[in-house]
Coordinates of C-alpha atoms and ligand atoms in Angstrom, one line a residue:
M1 CA 19.2 52.9 -63.5
D2 CA 20.0 52.7 -59.9
Y3 CA 19.2 49.4 -58.3
L4 CA 16.8 48.9 -55.5
E5 CA 17.7 46.9 -52.4
L6 CA 15.3 44.9 -50.2
M7 CA 16.1 42.9 -47.1
V8 CA 14.4 39.6 -46.3
P9 CA 14.3 39.7 -42.5
L10 CA 15.0 36.2 -41.2
G11 CA 17.4 36.8 -38.3
E12 CA 20.8 35.4 -39.0
R13 CA 19.5 34.0 -42.3
S14 CA 18.5 37.5 -43.6
Y15 CA 19.6 38.4 -47.0
Q16 CA 19.4 41.2 -49.6
I17 CA 17.6 41.3 -52.9
N18 CA 19.1 43.7 -55.5
I19 CA 16.8 44.7 -58.4
G20 CA 18.0 46.8 -61.3
T21 CA 19.7 46.8 -64.7
G22 CA 23.3 45.9 -65.6
L23 CA 23.7 44.0 -62.3
L24 CA 25.2 40.8 -63.9
A25 CA 28.4 42.7 -64.7
Q26 CA 28.7 43.8 -61.1
C27 CA 27.7 40.6 -59.3
G28 CA 31.3 39.5 -58.7
E29 CA 32.0 42.4 -56.3
K30 CA 28.8 41.7 -54.4
I31 CA 29.5 38.0 -54.1
A32 CA 33.2 38.6 -53.2
A33 CA 31.9 40.6 -50.3
L34 CA 30.2 37.5 -49.0
T35 CA 32.7 34.9 -49.6
D36 CA 36.3 34.3 -50.8
S37 CA 35.6 30.7 -51.6
R38 CA 35.0 28.8 -54.8
V39 CA 31.8 29.3 -56.7
L40 CA 29.9 26.6 -58.7
V41 CA 27.7 28.4 -61.2
V42 CA 24.7 26.1 -62.1
S43 CA 22.8 27.0 -65.3
N44 CA 21.4 25.6 -68.5
P45 CA 22.7 25.9 -72.0
T46 CA 20.1 28.5 -73.1
V47 CA 20.8 30.9 -70.2
F48 CA 24.5 30.2 -70.0
Q49 CA 25.0 31.0 -73.7
L50 CA 23.3 34.4 -73.1
Y51 CA 24.7 35.4 -69.7
G52 CA 27.3 32.9 -68.6
E53 CA 30.3 34.9 -69.8
V54 CA 29.4 38.2 -68.2
V55 CA 28.7 36.4 -64.9
L56 CA 31.9 34.3 -65.0
N57 CA 34.0 37.3 -65.9
S58 CA 32.6 39.4 -63.1
L59 CA 33.3 36.6 -60.6
A60 CA 36.8 36.0 -61.9
T61 CA 37.6 39.8 -61.9
A62 CA 36.5 39.9 -58.3
G63 CA 39.2 37.3 -57.6
L64 CA 36.9 34.3 -57.1
E65 CA 37.6 30.8 -58.4
V66 CA 34.7 29.8 -60.6
H67 CA 33.4 26.5 -62.0
Q68 CA 30.2 25.7 -64.0
A69 CA 27.7 22.9 -64.1
L70 CA 25.0 22.8 -66.8
I71 CA 21.7 20.9 -66.7
P72 CA 19.6 20.5 -69.8
D73 CA 16.8 23.0 -70.4
G74 CA 13.4 22.0 -69.3
E75 CA 11.1 21.2 -66.3
E76 CA 11.6 17.4 -67.0
Y77 CA 15.2 17.8 -65.9
K78 CA 14.3 19.2 -62.5
N79 CA 14.9 15.7 -61.1
M80 CA 17.2 13.6 -58.9
T81 CA 19.3 12.4 -61.8
E82 CA 20.4 15.9 -62.7
T83 CA 20.8 16.7 -59.0
M84 CA 23.2 13.8 -58.7
Q85 CA 25.1 15.0 -61.8
V86 CA 25.7 18.4 -60.2
I87 CA 26.7 16.8 -56.9
D88 CA 29.1 14.4 -58.8
Q89 CA 30.7 17.5 -60.3
A90 CA 30.9 19.3 -57.0
L91 CA 32.7 16.3 -55.5
H92 CA 35.0 16.0 -58.5
L93 CA 35.9 19.7 -58.0
Q94 CA 36.4 19.0 -54.3
L95 CA 34.0 21.7 -53.3
D96 CA 33.9 22.0 -49.5
R97 CA 31.5 23.4 -46.9
G98 CA 32.8 26.9 -47.5
S99 CA 32.0 26.8 -51.3
V100 CA 29.1 28.5 -52.9
V101 CA 26.4 27.3 -55.4
L102 CA 25.2 30.1 -57.6
A103 CA 22.0 29.5 -59.7
L104 CA 21.9 31.4 -63.0
G105 CA 18.5 30.8 -64.6
G106 CA 14.8 30.5 -64.2
G107 CA 12.9 28.6 -61.5
V108 CA 14.0 25.2 -62.7
V109 CA 17.7 26.0 -62.3
G110 CA 17.1 27.9 -59.1
D111 CA 15.1 25.1 -57.5
L112 CA 17.6 22.4 -58.5
A113 CA 20.7 24.4 -57.7
G114 CA 19.2 25.4 -54.3
F115 CA 18.5 21.8 -53.5
V116 CA 22.1 20.8 -54.3
A117 CA 23.2 23.6 -52.0
A118 CA 20.8 22.4 -49.3
I119 CA 22.1 18.8 -49.2
Y120 CA 25.7 19.0 -50.4
Q121 CA 27.8 18.3 -47.3
R122 CA 24.7 19.0 -45.2
G123 CA 24.3 22.4 -46.7
I124 CA 26.5 25.1 -48.3
S125 CA 25.9 28.7 -49.3
F126 CA 23.6 29.5 -52.1
I127 CA 23.2 32.6 -54.3
Q128 CA 20.4 33.3 -56.8
I129 CA 20.7 35.1 -60.1
P130 CA 17.1 34.7 -61.4
T131 CA 16.7 35.3 -65.1
T132 CA 13.0 34.8 -65.7
L133 CA 10.2 37.1 -64.5
L134 CA 8.7 34.2 -62.5
A135 CA 12.0 33.5 -60.8
Q136 CA 12.6 37.2 -60.0
V137 CA 9.1 37.7 -58.5
D138 CA 8.7 34.4 -56.8
S139 CA 10.9 31.3 -56.9
S140 CA 14.2 33.0 -56.1
V141 CA 12.9 34.4 -52.8
G142 CA 11.8 32.4 -49.8
G143 CA 14.1 29.4 -49.7
K144 CA 11.8 26.7 -51.1
V145 CA 14.1 24.4 -53.2
G146 CA 13.7 21.0 -54.6
V147 CA 13.1 18.7 -57.6
N148 CA 10.3 16.6 -59.0
H149 CA 9.6 12.9 -58.6
P150 CA 7.8 10.8 -61.3
Q151 CA 4.8 10.8 -58.9
G152 CA 4.6 14.5 -58.4
K153 CA 6.0 18.0 -58.8
N154 CA 8.3 19.3 -56.1
M155 CA 8.0 16.1 -54.1
I156 CA 11.6 16.2 -52.9
G157 CA 13.0 19.3 -51.4
A158 CA 14.1 21.5 -48.5
F159 CA 14.0 25.0 -47.1
H160 CA 17.3 26.6 -47.8
Q161 CA 17.5 30.4 -48.0
P162 CA 19.9 32.1 -50.4
R163 CA 22.5 34.5 -49.1
L164 CA 21.9 37.0 -51.9
V165 CA 19.5 37.5 -54.8
V166 CA 20.5 39.6 -57.8
A167 CA 17.6 40.3 -60.2
D168 CA 19.0 42.0 -63.4
L169 CA 15.9 43.2 -65.3
N170 CA 17.9 43.3 -68.5
T171 CA 17.8 39.5 -68.6
L172 CA 14.0 39.7 -69.1
D173 CA 14.5 41.2 -72.6
T174 CA 15.5 37.8 -74.1
L175 CA 12.6 35.8 -72.5
E176 CA 10.2 34.2 -75.0
G177 CA 6.8 35.8 -74.9
R178 CA 5.1 33.0 -73.1
D179 CA 7.8 32.7 -70.5
Y180 CA 7.4 36.4 -69.8
I181 CA 3.6 36.2 -69.6
S182 CA 3.8 33.2 -67.3
G183 CA 5.7 35.3 -64.7
L184 CA 2.9 37.9 -64.9
G185 CA 0.5 35.2 -63.7
E186 CA 2.4 35.2 -60.4
V187 CA 2.5 39.0 -60.3
V188 CA -1.3 39.2 -60.6
K189 CA -1.5 36.7 -57.8
Y190 CA 0.2 39.0 -55.3
G191 CA -2.1 41.9 -56.3
V192 CA -5.3 39.9 -55.9
V193 CA -4.4 38.2 -52.7
W194 CA -2.4 40.8 -50.8
D195 CA -2.0 44.3 -52.3
K196 CA -4.7 46.4 -53.9
A197 CA -2.2 49.1 -54.7
L198 CA -0.1 46.7 -56.7
F199 CA -3.3 45.5 -58.5
D200 CA -4.3 49.1 -59.3
Y201 CA -0.8 49.8 -60.6
L202 CA -0.9 46.7 -62.9
E203 CA -4.3 47.8 -64.2
T204 CA -3.1 51.2 -65.1
H205 CA 0.2 50.0 -66.7
I206 CA -0.9 47.2 -68.9
E207 CA 0.7 48.6 -72.1
Q208 CA 4.0 49.3 -70.4
I209 CA 4.1 45.9 -68.8
N210 CA 3.4 44.2 -72.2
Q211 CA 6.2 46.2 -73.7
R212 CA 8.5 45.2 -70.8
H213 CA 9.3 48.8 -69.7
K214 CA 12.2 48.6 -67.3
S215 CA 11.0 51.2 -64.7
C216 CA 7.7 49.5 -64.6
L217 CA 9.3 46.1 -64.2
Q218 CA 11.6 47.4 -61.4
H219 CA 8.6 48.6 -59.5
I220 CA 6.7 45.3 -60.0
V221 CA 9.7 43.0 -59.1
Y222 CA 10.4 45.1 -56.1
E223 CA 6.8 45.0 -54.9
C224 CA 6.4 41.3 -55.4
C225 CA 9.6 40.6 -53.6
R226 CA 8.5 42.9 -50.8
I227 CA 5.2 41.1 -50.4
K228 CA 6.8 37.7 -50.6
S229 CA 9.5 38.6 -48.0
D230 CA 6.8 40.0 -45.7
I231 CA 4.9 36.7 -45.9
V232 CA 8.0 34.5 -45.6
A233 CA 9.3 36.5 -42.6
Q234 CA 6.0 35.6 -40.8
D235 CA 5.8 32.0 -41.9
E236 CA 9.1 30.7 -43.3
T237 CA 8.1 27.0 -43.6
E238 CA 4.5 27.4 -44.6
S239 CA 2.7 26.3 -41.4
G240 CA -0.1 28.8 -42.2
L241 CA 0.0 32.2 -43.8
R242 CA 2.5 31.4 -46.5
A243 CA -0.2 29.2 -48.1
V244 CA -1.8 32.4 -49.3
L245 CA 0.8 32.4 -52.1
N246 CA -1.0 29.3 -53.4
L247 CA -3.9 31.3 -54.8
G248 CA -4.8 29.7 -58.1
H249 CA -2.2 26.9 -57.6
T250 CA -4.4 24.0 -56.5
F251 CA -6.4 24.3 -59.7
G252 CA -3.4 25.4 -61.6
H253 CA -1.3 22.3 -60.8
S254 CA -4.2 20.1 -61.9
L255 CA -4.4 22.0 -65.2
E256 CA -0.7 21.7 -65.7
K257 CA -0.8 18.0 -65.1
L258 CA -3.8 17.5 -67.5
G259 CA -1.8 19.4 -70.1
E260 CA 1.1 17.0 -69.4
Y261 CA 3.3 20.0 -68.4
H262 CA 3.6 21.1 -72.0
R263 CA 0.3 22.8 -72.9
Y264 CA 0.5 25.5 -70.2
R265 CA 3.3 27.4 -68.5
H266 CA 3.1 27.4 -64.7
G267 CA 1.9 31.0 -64.5
E268 CA -0.7 30.5 -67.3
A269 CA -2.2 27.6 -65.3
V270 CA -2.2 29.8 -62.2
A271 CA -4.1 32.5 -64.1
M272 CA -6.9 30.1 -65.0
G273 CA -6.8 28.9 -61.4
I274 CA -7.3 32.4 -60.1
V275 CA -10.4 32.7 -62.3
I276 CA -11.8 29.5 -60.9
A277 CA -11.1 30.7 -57.3
C278 CA -12.9 33.9 -58.1
F279 CA -16.0 32.0 -59.3
M280 CA -16.0 29.9 -56.1
A281 CA -15.6 33.0 -54.0
E282 CA -18.5 34.7 -55.9
D283 CA -20.7 31.7 -55.3
L284 CA -19.9 31.9 -51.6
G285 CA -20.8 35.6 -51.6
L286 CA -17.2 36.5 -50.7
I287 CA -16.4 38.7 -53.8
S288 CA -18.6 40.7 -56.1
T289 CA -19.1 40.0 -59.8
K290 CA -17.6 43.4 -60.5
E291 CA -14.3 42.5 -58.7
T292 CA -14.1 39.2 -60.5
A293 CA -14.6 41.0 -63.8
R294 CA -11.7 43.4 -62.9
I295 CA -9.4 40.5 -62.1
K296 CA -10.3 38.7 -65.4
A297 CA -9.8 41.9 -67.4
L298 CA -6.4 42.4 -65.9
L299 CA -5.3 38.8 -66.6
Q300 CA -6.6 39.1 -70.2
G301 CA -4.9 42.5 -70.7
L302 CA -1.7 40.8 -69.8
Q303 CA -2.4 38.1 -72.3
L304 CA -2.9 35.4 -69.7
P305 CA -5.5 32.7 -70.4
I306 CA -8.7 33.0 -68.5
Q307 CA -10.7 30.2 -70.0
V308 CA -10.1 26.6 -68.9
P309 CA -10.1 24.1 -71.8
Q310 CA -12.8 21.6 -72.1
Y311 CA -11.3 19.0 -69.8
D312 CA -13.6 16.7 -67.8
P313 CA -14.4 18.8 -64.6
E314 CA -14.1 15.6 -62.6
A315 CA -10.6 15.1 -64.0
V316 CA -9.7 18.6 -62.9
Y317 CA -11.1 17.9 -59.4
N318 CA -9.3 14.5 -59.2
G319 CA -6.0 16.1 -60.3
M320 CA -6.2 18.4 -57.3
L321 CA -6.6 15.5 -54.8
G322 CA -3.1 14.3 -55.6
D323 CA -1.7 17.8 -55.2
K324 CA 0.8 18.1 -52.4
K325 CA -0.6 21.5 -51.5
A326 CA -3.8 19.7 -50.4
S327 CA -3.6 19.5 -46.7
N328 CA -3.8 16.2 -44.9
Q329 CA -7.5 16.9 -44.1
G330 CA -8.3 17.4 -47.7
L331 CA -8.4 20.2 -50.2
R332 CA -7.6 23.8 -49.1
F333 CA -8.4 26.7 -51.4
I334 CA -7.2 30.3 -51.1
L335 CA -10.2 32.5 -52.1
P336 CA -10.1 36.2 -52.7
T337 CA -12.5 38.2 -50.6
G338 CA -12.1 41.4 -52.6
I339 CA -9.0 42.7 -54.3
G340 CA -6.0 42.5 -51.9
R341 CA -7.8 40.3 -49.4
F342 CA -8.3 36.5 -49.0
T343 CA -9.6 33.7 -46.9
M344 CA -8.8 30.0 -46.7
A345 CA -11.5 27.5 -47.4
D346 CA -11.0 23.9 -46.3
N347 CA -12.9 21.0 -47.9
P348 CA -15.6 23.0 -49.7
D349 CA -18.5 21.1 -51.1
K350 CA -17.4 19.2 -54.2
D351 CA -20.4 20.5 -56.2
L352 CA -19.3 24.1 -55.5
V353 CA -15.8 23.3 -56.8
L354 CA -17.1 21.6 -59.9
K355 CA -19.5 24.4 -60.6
A356 CA -16.7 26.9 -60.6
I357 CA -14.5 24.8 -62.8
K358 CA -17.4 24.4 -65.4
R359 CA -18.1 28.1 -65.3
A360 CA -14.5 28.9 -66.2
M361 CA -14.7 26.7 -69.3
Ligands
LIG401 N1 10.8 27.7 -55.2 C1 9.7 28.3 -55.3 O1 9.2 29.0 -54.4 C2 9.0 28.3 -56.7 C3 7.9 29.2 -56.9 C4 7.3 29.2 -58.1 C5 7.7 28.4 -59.1 N2 8.8 27.5 -58.9 C6 9.3 26.6 -59.9 O2 9.8 27.3 -61.0 C7 9.8 26.6 -62.2 C8 9.3 27.5 -63.3 O3 10.2 28.5 -63.4 P1 10.4 29.4 -64.8 O4 9.0 29.8 -65.2 O5 11.4 30.4 -64.5 O6 10.8 28.3 -65.8 P2 12.2 27.8 -66.4 O7 13.3 27.9 -65.4 O8 12.0 26.5 -67.1 O9 12.5 29.0 -67.5 C9 11.6 29.1 -68.6 C10 12.4 29.1 -69.9 O10 13.1 30.3 -70.1 C11 14.5 30.1 -70.4 N3 15.2 31.3 -69.9 C12 15.5 31.5 -68.6 N4 16.0 32.8 -68.5 C13 16.0 33.3 -69.7 C14 16.4 34.5 -70.3 N5 16.8 35.5 -69.5 N6 16.3 34.7 -71.6 C15 15.8 33.7 -72.4 N7 15.4 32.5 -72.0 C16 15.5 32.3 -70.6 C17 14.8 28.8 -69.7 O11 15.9 28.2 -70.3 C18 13.5 28.0 -70.0 O12 13.5 27.4 -71.3 C19 8.9 25.4 -61.9 O13 9.7 24.3 -61.7 C20 8.2 25.7 -60.6 O14 7.9 24.6 -59.8 C21 9.4 27.5 -57.7
LIG402 ZN1 3.6 29.5 -58.6

């Protein structure tokens, strides 16, 4: 399969995203065209065991000096302790300002490695090789990098754009079912909030998506990256428009927290959050019951959860108040106003929010 190329247009920080199959074995050439410096590959044991060798070989064949740093597998390791371990290693290897950090893994590895690249010697080059669907459609693009603090997710971070993103669709074959499905939660988000054509495509390709057909995935990853890069190009540091990508996330983060980050994958929580947002929008007369039903049917067809567990609705509400995506003035929700359209609602009536949460249970 040929690969598709997409440019994220950010002036002198512009970069390419390559989307296709068999790209890991060719990544060395691409990267050697950007740098002749040393490369620190950051990964975790799960991903490194599967894809480390092919990436390292490709880099070495292209004449690059390569090193590796592994962090343990799991969201709980996206923290400052592991960040410091990678920095210790970079210092030990005497990496300098010309060196490159390469993230090989899902969103956890990408966020942490990108943060290291953002702060090491005031910032060095960063390359993303995302290996989960979530990372390919969302976290590897846009430059948000960071780690968690015991008091909250993604509380420490920076904006640091990669210089290249290489999304090899073959890596998605080895993803566990729920990790794959989680990525689909973010995919549906783009369709609901921004692009009716993508939504229609997803609706008519449910079976192929569930079977991970490559041509279908190539289209989906391309479209999601195109949408995200459009939005990021207009609002790189989330002063306004970029917040649209938080559809389902204000509720989702609270549900993730109530499930102690184990019960639900990120994209699963986002899916339930999208349903609650639809119910709120319905109550405000912004979206029809028919459109809500379509959105729910798509989520369900993709095996995403659409029913919120029987948590105390007040607890779900309170969980959102601590969310960093709540603006200083209070809670902000992204609400769909039809498929492919949205509005922002600041500080809606608490009863309206509770009603929507209860309805989703
Ligand atoms: N920076 C952003 O803009 C942004 C956007 C969305 C999410 N995120 C962050 O992304 C993280 C979630 O990312 P994720 O869903 O990729 O989780 P993850 O990185 O934890 O990966 C999920 C699991 O899949 C495994 N894995 C990765 N690639 C694999 C492969 N090809 N084959 C088999 N197993 C593989 C991982 O080892 C892990 O166990 C969260 O920390 C979230 O905050 C960041
Ligand atoms: Zn997300």
